[in-house]
């Protein structure tokens, strides 16, 4: 049975007197670093000299150093740079400098699971993966709460990998929300599938096609935007707060009846079969091979597809409507 850990299960003293090197200061790097610091952990930020985040880190009270220097004296090294940059960073900066008995950590298992990083046998390898973006990891911590985390131990060279990983999760606030155990394979494959089939790929495609259907039928683009994109947040918030049952509690009977009798016609068994194909591509490594090849070739196709999506007419309509929503302009 899967184990869930909370604050009482962690031993914060395992990080006392230790140095944690966080490589990267993007969304997760910033959130996790600030939480670690506020938990009393000695943190060193490792960055590429001259990189975009170097100045930001300095402005927020850090004294960043190059990757290799950060790794050299660290007891724990958390790698939070982009996935496609991790393998080169490991070979060039981490592998030659990480000390025996240290712990190498990740917040996503892609590089280890697919063999792009093969850690030395004399170090611990673990993962603590917050189930939320870095800004939420930070803001929830500041409120006294925490974002739930996944935790996995891939390699236990010292016999303390599990306890040290749990102490790390506790220091970033994860034990406040609960820490669920998994492994690198399960985390990587489910994370990729969720992003592609539901959260980023499936949801955006559903919104876009719904908007196109209404506009092509002659309805106002602005009205279609409200119905297919804007109000989606209201439904997602209900799902987030209390699951599907809470959504049914708060939407109208008409909405609930329409959802129950039409939803499976939209996302039907053919869509599920396609989802199975997408999952198979993830499991076989085909998706990762394709993404690595695209990245190494300059990301031309990726950037073109991203540009086309961001230039879809729904984006122009949405930008005009959102400009009138003062609470969004205030960042609320």
mmCIF file of C-alpha atoms in Angstrom, residues 51-166:
data_model
loop_
_atom_site.group_PDB
_atom_site.id
_atom_site.type_symbol
_atom_site.label_atom_id
_atom_site.label_comp_id
_atom_site.label_asym_id
_atom_site.label_seq_id
_atom_site.Cartn_x
_atom_site.Cartn_y
_atom_site.Cartn_z
ATOM 1 C CA UNK A 51 22.102 33.658 -17.071
ATOM 2 C CA UNK A 52 18.747 35.403 -16.831
ATOM 3 C CA UNK A 53 18.075 34.305 -13.266
ATOM 4 C CA UNK A 54 21.465 35.307 -11.804
ATOM 5 C CA UNK A 55 20.425 38.937 -11.248
ATOM 6 C CA UNK A 56 17.044 37.949 -9.828
ATOM 7 C CA UNK A 57 18.717 35.629 -7.324
ATOM 8 C CA UNK A 58 21.050 38.415 -6.233
ATOM 9 C CA UNK A 59 18.136 40.820 -5.831
ATOM 10 C CA UNK A 60 16.452 38.337 -3.514
ATOM 11 C CA UNK A 61 19.410 38.059 -1.184
ATOM 12 C CA UNK A 62 21.401 35.183 -2.665
ATOM 13 C CA UNK A 63 25.032 35.022 -3.721
ATOM 14 C CA UNK A 64 24.807 32.593 -6.654
ATOM 15 C CA UNK A 65 27.831 30.631 -7.812
ATOM 16 C CA UNK A 66 28.551 28.517 -10.920
ATOM 17 C CA UNK A 67 27.092 24.998 -10.968
ATOM 18 C CA UNK A 68 30.354 23.173 -10.263
ATOM 19 C CA UNK A 69 31.197 25.363 -7.285
ATOM 20 C CA UNK A 70 27.730 24.877 -5.808
ATOM 21 C CA UNK A 71 27.964 21.100 -6.161
ATOM 22 C CA UNK A 72 31.482 20.687 -4.769
ATOM 23 C CA UNK A 73 30.730 21.172 -1.071
ATOM 24 C CA UNK A 74 27.038 20.231 -1.073
ATOM 25 C CA UNK A 75 25.539 17.377 0.924
ATOM 26 C CA UNK A 76 22.373 17.520 -1.193
ATOM 27 C CA UNK A 77 22.189 18.680 -4.807
ATOM 28 C CA UNK A 78 18.693 19.465 -6.112
ATOM 29 C CA UNK A 79 18.590 19.786 -9.919
ATOM 30 C CA UNK A 80 15.866 22.224 -10.968
ATOM 31 C CA UNK A 81 17.085 23.425 -14.354
ATOM 32 C CA UNK A 82 14.987 22.566 -17.461
ATOM 33 C CA UNK A 83 14.720 18.862 -18.333
ATOM 34 C CA UNK A 84 16.596 19.114 -21.609
ATOM 35 C CA UNK A 85 19.570 20.865 -19.979
ATOM 36 C CA UNK A 86 19.998 18.410 -17.115
ATOM 37 C CA UNK A 87 21.984 15.652 -18.814
ATOM 38 C CA UNK A 88 24.710 18.013 -20.065
ATOM 39 C CA UNK A 89 24.812 19.779 -16.713
ATOM 40 C CA UNK A 90 25.240 16.444 -14.946
ATOM 41 C CA UNK A 91 28.098 15.339 -17.174
ATOM 42 C CA UNK A 92 29.933 18.661 -17.122
ATOM 43 C CA UNK A 93 29.308 20.055 -13.651
ATOM 44 C CA UNK A 94 27.750 17.510 -11.289
ATOM 45 C CA UNK A 95 29.403 14.163 -11.969
ATOM 46 C CA UNK A 96 33.015 15.435 -11.634
ATOM 47 C CA UNK A 97 32.270 17.388 -8.449
ATOM 48 C CA UNK A 98 29.615 15.681 -6.343
ATOM 49 C CA UNK A 99 31.135 14.111 -3.258
ATOM 50 C CA UNK A 100 30.748 10.505 -2.180
ATOM 51 C CA UNK A 101 27.716 9.962 0.026
ATOM 52 C CA UNK A 102 25.941 13.103 -1.153
ATOM 53 C CA UNK A 103 22.340 13.008 -2.343
ATOM 54 C CA UNK A 104 21.409 13.927 -5.910
ATOM 55 C CA UNK A 105 17.791 15.071 -6.133
ATOM 56 C CA UNK A 106 15.242 15.944 -8.801
ATOM 57 C CA UNK A 107 11.650 17.175 -8.931
ATOM 58 C CA UNK A 108 10.908 15.163 -12.065
ATOM 59 C CA UNK A 109 12.318 11.763 -12.961
ATOM 60 C CA UNK A 110 12.568 12.076 -16.744
ATOM 61 C CA UNK A 111 16.349 12.156 -17.167
ATOM 62 C CA UNK A 112 17.026 9.316 -14.749
ATOM 63 C CA UNK A 113 14.115 7.131 -15.843
ATOM 64 C CA UNK A 114 15.035 7.301 -19.527
ATOM 65 C CA UNK A 115 18.758 6.828 -18.889
ATOM 66 C CA UNK A 116 20.003 10.251 -19.949
ATOM 67 C CA UNK A 117 21.550 10.599 -16.494
ATOM 68 C CA UNK A 118 23.213 7.544 -14.959
ATOM 69 C CA UNK A 119 24.296 8.524 -11.439
ATOM 70 C CA UNK A 120 27.431 7.121 -9.811
ATOM 71 C CA UNK A 121 26.870 4.210 -7.436
ATOM 72 C CA UNK A 122 28.336 5.996 -4.389
ATOM 73 C CA UNK A 123 25.623 8.654 -4.045
ATOM 74 C CA UNK A 124 21.971 8.661 -3.033
ATOM 75 C CA UNK A 125 19.462 9.525 -5.764
ATOM 76 C CA UNK A 126 15.988 10.695 -4.819
ATOM 77 C CA UNK A 127 13.089 12.843 -5.920
ATOM 78 C CA UNK A 128 10.781 15.295 -4.184
ATOM 79 C CA UNK A 129 8.187 16.567 -6.650
ATOM 80 C CA UNK A 130 5.707 19.209 -5.479
ATOM 81 C CA UNK A 131 2.322 18.779 -7.137
ATOM 82 C CA UNK A 132 2.017 22.432 -7.991
ATOM 83 C CA UNK A 133 4.032 25.233 -9.625
ATOM 84 C CA UNK A 134 6.868 26.903 -7.791
ATOM 85 C CA UNK A 135 4.977 30.096 -6.973
ATOM 86 C CA UNK A 136 2.345 27.998 -5.197
ATOM 87 C CA UNK A 137 5.035 26.048 -3.329
ATOM 88 C CA UNK A 138 6.202 29.421 -2.008
ATOM 89 C CA UNK A 139 2.877 31.126 -1.300
ATOM 90 C CA UNK A 140 1.369 28.096 0.448
ATOM 91 C CA UNK A 141 4.476 27.808 2.628
ATOM 92 C CA UNK A 142 4.210 31.487 3.568
ATOM 93 C CA UNK A 143 0.601 30.921 4.645
ATOM 94 C CA UNK A 144 1.654 28.058 6.915
ATOM 95 C CA UNK A 145 0.297 25.454 4.531
ATOM 96 C CA UNK A 146 2.076 23.369 1.918
ATOM 97 C CA UNK A 147 1.783 21.807 -1.525
ATOM 98 C CA UNK A 148 1.575 17.981 -1.451
ATOM 99 C CA UNK A 149 4.647 16.232 -2.831
ATOM 100 C CA UNK A 150 5.634 12.952 -4.395
ATOM 101 C CA UNK A 151 8.784 11.318 -3.047
ATOM 102 C CA UNK A 152 10.888 8.520 -4.516
ATOM 103 C CA UNK A 153 14.247 6.933 -3.762
ATOM 104 C CA UNK A 154 15.992 5.641 -6.860
ATOM 105 C CA UNK A 155 19.304 4.733 -5.245
ATOM 106 C CA UNK A 156 20.178 4.382 -1.556
ATOM 107 C CA UNK A 157 23.967 4.305 -1.229
ATOM 108 C CA UNK A 158 24.102 5.550 2.361
ATOM 109 C CA UNK A 159 21.108 3.886 3.973
ATOM 110 C CA UNK A 160 19.685 7.318 4.786
ATOM 111 C CA UNK A 161 18.244 8.308 1.404
ATOM 112 C CA UNK A 162 14.599 7.933 2.409
ATOM 113 C CA UNK A 163 14.973 9.895 5.636
ATOM 114 C CA UNK A 164 16.987 12.672 3.974
ATOM 115 C CA UNK A 165 14.501 13.024 1.129
ATOM 116 C CA UNK A 166 11.624 13.252 3.622
#
